[in-house]
Tab-separated table of C-alpha atoms in Angstrom:
chain	number	residue	atom	x	y	z
A	4	UNK	CA	-9.377	17.513	-21.679
A	5	UNK	CA	-12.796	18.518	-20.353
A	6	UNK	CA	-13.590	15.000	-19.096
A	7	UNK	CA	-10.302	14.723	-17.219
A	8	UNK	CA	-10.810	18.106	-15.563
A	9	UNK	CA	-14.375	17.202	-14.632
A	10	UNK	CA	-13.139	13.940	-13.147
A	11	UNK	CA	-10.535	15.756	-11.074
A	12	UNK	CA	-13.132	18.239	-9.776
A	13	UNK	CA	-15.564	15.410	-8.994
A	14	UNK	CA	-12.900	13.496	-7.088
A	15	UNK	CA	-11.827	16.544	-5.069
A	16	UNK	CA	-15.461	17.337	-4.274
A	17	UNK	CA	-16.082	13.798	-3.036
A	18	UNK	CA	-13.031	13.890	-0.763
A	19	UNK	CA	-14.025	17.305	0.601
A	20	UNK	CA	-17.504	15.952	1.304
A	21	UNK	CA	-15.914	13.014	3.122
A	22	UNK	CA	-13.901	15.406	5.279
A	23	UNK	CA	-17.004	17.382	6.192
A	24	UNK	CA	-19.107	14.283	6.793
A	25	UNK	CA	-16.588	12.909	9.279
A	26	UNK	CA	-16.526	15.927	11.569
A	27	UNK	CA	-18.803	13.990	13.919
A	28	UNK	CA	-16.129	11.325	14.328
A	29	UNK	CA	-14.363	13.745	16.635
A	30	UNK	CA	-16.648	12.369	19.346
A	31	UNK	CA	-15.290	8.842	18.780
A	32	UNK	CA	-12.430	9.441	21.228
A	33	UNK	CA	-14.864	9.590	24.163
A	34	UNK	CA	-17.291	6.933	22.913
A	35	UNK	CA	-15.429	3.916	24.269
A	36	UNK	CA	-14.374	0.534	22.849
A	37	UNK	CA	-12.969	0.605	19.281
A	38	UNK	CA	-14.372	4.090	18.647
A	39	UNK	CA	-11.936	5.388	21.281
A	40	UNK	CA	-9.108	3.512	19.550
A	41	UNK	CA	-10.160	5.158	16.290
A	42	UNK	CA	-9.939	8.559	17.957
A	43	UNK	CA	-6.464	7.684	19.229
A	44	UNK	CA	-5.472	6.618	15.702
A	45	UNK	CA	-6.600	9.986	14.315
A	46	UNK	CA	-4.377	11.739	16.841
A	47	UNK	CA	-1.473	9.394	16.079
A	48	UNK	CA	-1.641	9.892	12.302
A	49	UNK	CA	-1.909	13.654	12.713
A	50	UNK	CA	1.177	13.512	14.928
A	51	UNK	CA	2.983	11.585	12.161
A	52	UNK	CA	2.045	14.253	9.643
A	53	UNK	CA	3.137	17.075	11.929
A	54	UNK	CA	6.492	15.367	12.473
A	55	UNK	CA	6.809	14.757	8.723
A	56	UNK	CA	6.660	18.512	8.117
A	57	UNK	CA	9.641	19.115	10.396
A	58	UNK	CA	13.024	19.841	8.841
A	59	UNK	CA	15.128	16.750	8.204
A	60	UNK	CA	18.517	17.183	9.879
A	61	UNK	CA	20.255	13.993	8.747
A	62	UNK	CA	22.237	13.091	5.665
A	63	UNK	CA	20.335	12.685	2.410
A	64	UNK	CA	21.403	9.654	0.379
A	65	UNK	CA	21.164	9.893	-3.424
A	66	UNK	CA	19.892	6.315	-3.788
A	67	UNK	CA	17.051	6.825	-1.292
A	68	UNK	CA	13.869	8.853	-1.563
A	69	UNK	CA	14.530	12.303	-0.010
A	70	UNK	CA	13.842	11.969	3.703
A	71	UNK	CA	11.283	14.081	5.579
A	72	UNK	CA	10.929	14.803	9.286
A	73	UNK	CA	9.018	11.532	9.636
A	74	UNK	CA	9.138	8.609	7.213
A	75	UNK	CA	5.669	7.059	6.927
A	76	UNK	CA	5.490	3.356	6.074
A	77	UNK	CA	2.085	2.266	4.730
A	78	UNK	CA	1.439	-1.471	4.621
A	79	UNK	CA	-1.680	-3.156	3.267
A	80	UNK	CA	-2.747	-6.645	2.272
A	81	UNK	CA	-3.995	-7.388	-1.238
A	82	UNK	CA	-7.692	-7.344	-0.310
A	83	UNK	CA	-7.421	-3.606	0.320
A	84	UNK	CA	-6.738	-3.142	-3.402
A	85	UNK	CA	-9.452	-5.673	-4.272
A	86	UNK	CA	-11.870	-3.386	-2.428
A	87	UNK	CA	-12.622	0.292	-2.843
A	88	UNK	CA	-9.969	1.119	-0.227
A	89	UNK	CA	-7.721	1.270	-3.300
A	90	UNK	CA	-9.095	4.791	-3.838
A	91	UNK	CA	-7.965	5.913	-0.382
A	92	UNK	CA	-4.522	4.393	-0.887
A	93	UNK	CA	-4.232	5.970	-4.322
A	94	UNK	CA	-5.112	9.359	-2.791
A	95	UNK	CA	-2.246	9.049	-0.289
A	96	UNK	CA	0.243	8.028	-2.962
A	97	UNK	CA	-0.922	10.564	-5.536
A	98	UNK	CA	-0.730	13.394	-2.984
A	99	UNK	CA	2.730	12.218	-1.868
A	100	UNK	CA	1.621	11.764	1.739
A	101	UNK	CA	3.458	8.502	2.476
A	102	UNK	CA	7.054	7.483	1.872
A	103	UNK	CA	7.144	3.684	1.632
A	104	UNK	CA	4.567	1.084	0.556
A	105	UNK	CA	4.711	-2.583	1.508
A	106	UNK	CA	2.156	-4.990	0.080
A	107	UNK	CA	1.627	-8.447	-1.380
A	108	UNK	CA	1.581	-9.761	-4.934
A	109	UNK	CA	-2.216	-9.768	-5.142
A	110	UNK	CA	-2.332	-6.020	-4.553
A	111	UNK	CA	0.060	-5.367	-7.420
A	112	UNK	CA	-1.820	-7.484	-9.928
A	113	UNK	CA	-5.262	-6.265	-8.901
A	114	UNK	CA	-4.199	-2.634	-9.127
A	115	UNK	CA	-3.132	-3.324	-12.708
A	116	UNK	CA	-6.211	-5.439	-13.447
A	117	UNK	CA	-8.592	-2.702	-12.303
A	118	UNK	CA	-7.064	-0.486	-14.981
A	119	UNK	CA	-8.145	-3.141	-17.502
A	120	UNK	CA	-11.613	-4.036	-16.149
A	121	UNK	CA	-13.442	-3.400	-12.857
A	122	UNK	CA	-14.159	-6.017	-10.218
A	123	UNK	CA	-17.837	-6.741	-9.622
A	124	UNK	CA	-19.876	-6.930	-6.429
A	125	UNK	CA	-21.061	-10.462	-5.680
A	126	UNK	CA	-21.996	-12.156	-2.420
A	127	UNK	CA	-20.125	-13.993	0.337
A	128	UNK	CA	-22.437	-16.993	-0.100
A	129	UNK	CA	-22.077	-17.567	-3.858
A	130	UNK	CA	-21.311	-21.247	-4.430
A	131	UNK	CA	-17.730	-21.947	-5.449
A	132	UNK	CA	-18.497	-24.776	-7.881
A	133	UNK	CA	-20.968	-22.592	-9.789
A	134	UNK	CA	-18.497	-19.723	-9.983
A	135	UNK	CA	-15.778	-22.092	-11.147
A	136	UNK	CA	-17.927	-23.240	-14.053
A	137	UNK	CA	-18.527	-19.611	-15.045
A	138	UNK	CA	-14.856	-18.658	-14.825
A	139	UNK	CA	-15.491	-16.219	-11.983
A	140	UNK	CA	-13.158	-15.927	-9.000
A	141	UNK	CA	-14.522	-14.756	-5.641
A	142	UNK	CA	-12.693	-12.483	-3.198
A	143	UNK	CA	-15.096	-12.234	-0.261
A	144	UNK	CA	-18.120	-10.643	-1.888
A	145	UNK	CA	-16.218	-9.400	-4.950
A	146	UNK	CA	-15.983	-11.171	-8.323
A	147	UNK	CA	-13.024	-11.178	-10.733
A	148	UNK	CA	-13.482	-12.949	-14.101
A	149	UNK	CA	-10.747	-15.203	-15.484
A	150	UNK	CA	-10.631	-13.002	-18.576
A	151	UNK	CA	-9.135	-10.166	-16.546
A	152	UNK	CA	-6.270	-12.427	-15.508
A	153	UNK	CA	-5.719	-13.373	-19.142
A	154	UNK	CA	-5.515	-9.680	-20.027
A	155	UNK	CA	-3.081	-9.113	-17.162
A	156	UNK	CA	-0.816	-11.883	-18.426
A	157	UNK	CA	-0.821	-10.299	-21.896
A	158	UNK	CA	0.258	-7.035	-20.288
A	159	UNK	CA	3.012	-8.542	-18.124
A	160	UNK	CA	4.729	-10.941	-20.551
A	161	UNK	CA	6.265	-8.255	-22.826
A	162	UNK	CA	7.525	-6.463	-19.708
A	163	UNK	CA	9.210	-9.644	-18.467
A	164	UNK	CA	10.797	-10.032	-21.890
A	165	UNK	CA	12.116	-6.452	-21.730
A	166	UNK	CA	13.465	-7.083	-18.228
A	167	UNK	CA	15.316	-10.180	-19.383
A	168	UNK	CA	16.744	-8.292	-22.363
A	169	UNK	CA	17.975	-5.497	-20.081
A	170	UNK	CA	19.564	-8.089	-17.818
A	171	UNK	CA	21.373	-9.810	-20.684
A	172	UNK	CA	22.382	-6.712	-22.666
A	173	UNK	CA	22.988	-4.144	-19.921
A	174	UNK	CA	23.695	-6.227	-16.850
A	175	UNK	CA	20.569	-4.960	-15.072
A	176	UNK	CA	19.769	-6.966	-11.958
A	177	UNK	CA	16.115	-6.561	-11.094
A	178	UNK	CA	14.608	-6.377	-7.637
A	179	UNK	CA	10.882	-6.588	-6.854
A	180	UNK	CA	10.710	-2.830	-6.219
A	181	UNK	CA	12.410	-2.084	-9.552
A	182	UNK	CA	9.978	-4.379	-11.346
A	183	UNK	CA	7.007	-2.783	-9.561
A	184	UNK	CA	8.205	0.687	-10.556
A	185	UNK	CA	8.414	-0.478	-14.166
A	186	UNK	CA	4.878	-1.900	-13.957
A	187	UNK	CA	3.616	1.469	-12.695
A	188	UNK	CA	5.383	3.266	-15.517
A	189	UNK	CA	4.048	0.910	-18.185
A	190	UNK	CA	0.438	0.841	-16.967
A	191	UNK	CA	0.452	4.649	-17.311
A	192	UNK	CA	-3.037	4.964	-15.855
A	193	UNK	CA	-4.204	7.659	-13.394
A	194	UNK	CA	-6.374	5.159	-11.486
A	195	UNK	CA	-3.358	3.059	-10.582
A	196	UNK	CA	-1.622	3.138	-7.191
A	197	UNK	CA	1.529	1.778	-8.838
A	198	UNK	CA	1.450	4.516	-11.464
A	199	UNK	CA	1.446	7.241	-8.820
A	200	UNK	CA	4.109	5.458	-6.790
A	201	UNK	CA	6.332	5.456	-9.882
A	202	UNK	CA	5.443	9.054	-10.649
A	203	UNK	CA	6.266	10.247	-7.117
A	204	UNK	CA	9.295	7.995	-6.575
A	205	UNK	CA	7.660	6.118	-3.687
A	206	UNK	CA	9.218	2.661	-3.351
A	207	UNK	CA	6.825	-0.289	-3.282
A	208	UNK	CA	8.173	-3.391	-1.575
A	209	UNK	CA	6.690	-6.837	-2.121
A	210	UNK	CA	8.815	-9.565	-0.520
A	211	UNK	CA	6.316	-12.198	-1.711
A	212	UNK	CA	6.428	-11.051	-5.342
A	213	UNK	CA	5.878	-14.573	-6.732
A	214	UNK	CA	2.819	-15.366	-4.579
A	215	UNK	CA	0.095	-14.595	-7.113
A	216	UNK	CA	-0.661	-14.026	-10.780
A	217	UNK	CA	2.565	-12.072	-11.318
A	218	UNK	CA	4.465	-15.078	-10.010
A	219	UNK	CA	2.414	-17.292	-12.329
A	220	UNK	CA	3.372	-15.069	-15.268
A	221	UNK	CA	7.051	-15.267	-14.254
A	222	UNK	CA	6.748	-19.065	-14.044
A	223	UNK	CA	5.228	-19.406	-17.533
A	224	UNK	CA	7.656	-16.885	-18.999
A	225	UNK	CA	10.607	-18.833	-17.587
A	226	UNK	CA	9.818	-21.745	-19.926
A	227	UNK	CA	9.745	-19.520	-22.992
A	228	UNK	CA	12.697	-17.334	-21.976
A	229	UNK	CA	14.583	-18.694	-18.960
A	230	UNK	CA	17.156	-16.816	-16.925
A	231	UNK	CA	15.448	-13.797	-15.346
A	232	UNK	CA	17.001	-13.003	-11.943
A	233	UNK	CA	15.044	-11.324	-9.142
A	234	UNK	CA	17.356	-10.034	-6.401
A	235	UNK	CA	15.617	-9.805	-3.007
A	236	UNK	CA	18.750	-8.584	-1.214
A	237	UNK	CA	18.590	-5.225	-3.015
A	238	UNK	CA	15.166	-4.612	-1.507
A	239	UNK	CA	15.924	-5.683	2.036
A	240	UNK	CA	18.891	-3.311	1.978
A	241	UNK	CA	16.735	-0.524	0.562
A	242	UNK	CA	13.867	-0.774	3.045
A	243	UNK	CA	16.198	-1.225	6.031
A	244	UNK	CA	18.383	1.704	4.979
A	245	UNK	CA	15.261	3.822	4.508
A	246	UNK	CA	14.284	2.998	8.087
A	247	UNK	CA	17.732	3.638	9.560
A	248	UNK	CA	17.971	6.979	7.740
A	249	UNK	CA	14.586	8.083	9.114
A	250	UNK	CA	14.631	10.960	11.583
A	251	UNK	CA	11.330	9.693	12.962
A	252	UNK	CA	9.307	6.762	11.693
A	253	UNK	CA	5.601	6.032	11.490
A	254	UNK	CA	3.921	2.690	10.737
A	255	UNK	CA	0.368	2.585	9.370
A	256	UNK	CA	-0.539	-1.041	8.693
A	257	UNK	CA	-3.786	-2.500	7.326
A	258	UNK	CA	-3.918	-6.236	7.929
A	259	UNK	CA	-1.201	-8.619	9.029
A	260	UNK	CA	1.224	-11.259	7.916
A	261	UNK	CA	4.193	-10.447	5.710
A	262	UNK	CA	3.348	-6.774	5.163
A	263	UNK	CA	3.045	-6.081	8.886
A	264	UNK	CA	6.203	-7.906	9.822
A	265	UNK	CA	8.269	-6.528	6.922
A	266	UNK	CA	7.638	-2.948	8.030
A	267	UNK	CA	8.100	-3.710	11.717
A	268	UNK	CA	11.321	-5.604	11.065
A	269	UNK	CA	12.734	-2.707	9.037
A	270	UNK	CA	11.989	-0.439	11.982
A	271	UNK	CA	13.800	-2.866	14.267
A	272	UNK	CA	16.963	-1.695	12.482
A	273	UNK	CA	16.471	1.758	14.024
A	274	UNK	CA	15.398	0.461	17.464
A	275	UNK	CA	11.731	0.872	16.683
A	276	UNK	CA	9.103	3.160	15.173
A	277	UNK	CA	8.011	6.377	16.842
A	278	UNK	CA	4.360	6.255	15.737
A	279	UNK	CA	2.236	3.159	15.119
A	280	UNK	CA	-1.319	2.402	13.993
A	281	UNK	CA	-2.497	-1.150	13.262
A	282	UNK	CA	-5.927	-1.882	11.790
A	283	UNK	CA	-6.969	-5.524	11.650
A	284	UNK	CA	-9.387	-8.056	13.102
A	285	UNK	CA	-6.823	-10.614	14.312
A	286	UNK	CA	-6.637	-11.721	17.944
A	287	UNK	CA	-3.423	-12.291	19.936
A	288	UNK	CA	-4.284	-15.649	21.507
A	289	UNK	CA	-2.939	-17.813	18.639
A	290	UNK	CA	0.528	-16.244	18.578
A	291	UNK	CA	0.172	-15.074	14.968
A	292	UNK	CA	1.989	-12.036	13.647
A	293	UNK	CA	-1.314	-10.550	12.493
A	294	UNK	CA	-2.759	-10.804	16.000
A	295	UNK	CA	0.363	-9.563	17.758
A	296	UNK	CA	-0.353	-6.379	19.703
A	297	UNK	CA	1.801	-3.254	19.446
A	298	UNK	CA	3.170	-3.980	22.908
A	299	UNK	CA	4.496	-7.314	21.639
A	300	UNK	CA	6.389	-5.341	18.973
A	301	UNK	CA	7.897	-3.203	21.762
A	302	UNK	CA	9.404	-6.369	23.244
A	303	UNK	CA	11.237	-6.987	19.947
A	304	UNK	CA	12.421	-3.403	19.529
A	305	UNK	CA	10.148	-2.839	16.524
A	306	UNK	CA	8.360	-0.018	18.342
A	307	UNK	CA	10.387	2.224	20.647
A	308	UNK	CA	9.946	1.827	24.370
A	309	UNK	CA	9.447	5.589	24.684
A	310	UNK	CA	7.161	5.897	21.637
A	311	UNK	CA	3.809	7.573	22.001
A	312	UNK	CA	1.338	4.836	23.015
A	313	UNK	CA	0.786	2.813	19.817
A	314	UNK	CA	-2.740	2.122	18.615
A	315	UNK	CA	-4.486	-0.974	17.350
A	316	UNK	CA	-8.032	-0.715	16.022
A	317	UNK	CA	-9.795	-4.069	16.079
A	318	UNK	CA	-11.930	-3.468	12.992
A	319	UNK	CA	-12.385	-4.429	9.349
A	320	UNK	CA	-10.295	-1.914	7.443
A	321	UNK	CA	-12.794	-1.101	4.665
A	322	UNK	CA	-15.051	0.376	7.361
A	323	UNK	CA	-12.371	2.328	9.172
A	324	UNK	CA	-9.525	3.352	6.891
A	325	UNK	CA	-11.415	5.763	4.583
A	326	UNK	CA	-12.695	7.575	7.689
A	327	UNK	CA	-9.183	7.723	9.117
A	328	UNK	CA	-7.839	9.164	5.865
A	329	UNK	CA	-10.616	11.748	5.789
A	330	UNK	CA	-9.878	12.855	9.365
A	331	UNK	CA	-6.125	13.153	8.830
A	332	UNK	CA	-4.423	13.137	5.437
A	333	UNK	CA	-7.365	14.588	3.490
A	334	UNK	CA	-7.924	17.388	5.998
A	335	UNK	CA	-4.282	18.343	5.598
A	336	UNK	CA	-4.473	18.372	1.788
A	337	UNK	CA	-7.686	20.361	1.504
A	338	UNK	CA	-6.770	22.769	4.275
A	339	UNK	CA	-3.676	23.600	2.233
A	340	UNK	CA	-5.903	24.240	-0.787
A	341	UNK	CA	-8.109	26.721	1.037
């Protein structure tokens, strides 16, 4: 209708304005420090996109998403969906600009929850005991009421029941990515990242599917209707085969931990990624995966020895990622529209 068309025009205008407003970031490359790393990341992502437009010369497999010249893996921790970075991620998925998503359980549930009710801005210093009494949960300086989780559980339980029925009646064995695709289909909301991933056949992997409210819902449901099977092996085969089938591979990873390692480990199966951008604040001195530098990944074979010099931006992603999208993916989309 009129409102939907107005919303689309408003959104496109905002993204175009973002592209124009970031022209000055071209000087970042010669600024020094993390600004120079940002400039290198812009070049790296644009190289990924250029390679992605190349003809794919390998074999296409019917059970995999059709391969492009470069397969782009986008990983992000759940707080990216908690924040407004969700809009940037949704843009990439809606415009079909990435090929694989890897995230955590919190990102899945909060994407769905934001279709039910918005998060609210709070403050980093709000006292936990006071919030607890009010039924408000704090994520940094964001607030999520308990009621939204109750609404989420009401949404998920019938889906779990349908999944169990399909398992019993049709022999369906569910994997996390299959469940996530079903969640995207059922939410049927244009603000949802999962909806657009389902719509565009972009697989979403979540190896820690039980580590959050969705896992809580599965736990409670198992007492009412026990027996649901979640097969992780299907997904490790799928993400690894996607990597090995890739002509070239690009990793764009916001944050660390399981999402960072899951993508890097899949790329190990093809002797490493060709293009890499990390954005996180973690330091390497504690030996954590989050803090591990790209060169450490080279030692494992997760980034190719002959890859273009990988980039890590030491920065908080809500500051940096929307600018990176505007300087790369969005410029490509709106240049094509001109």
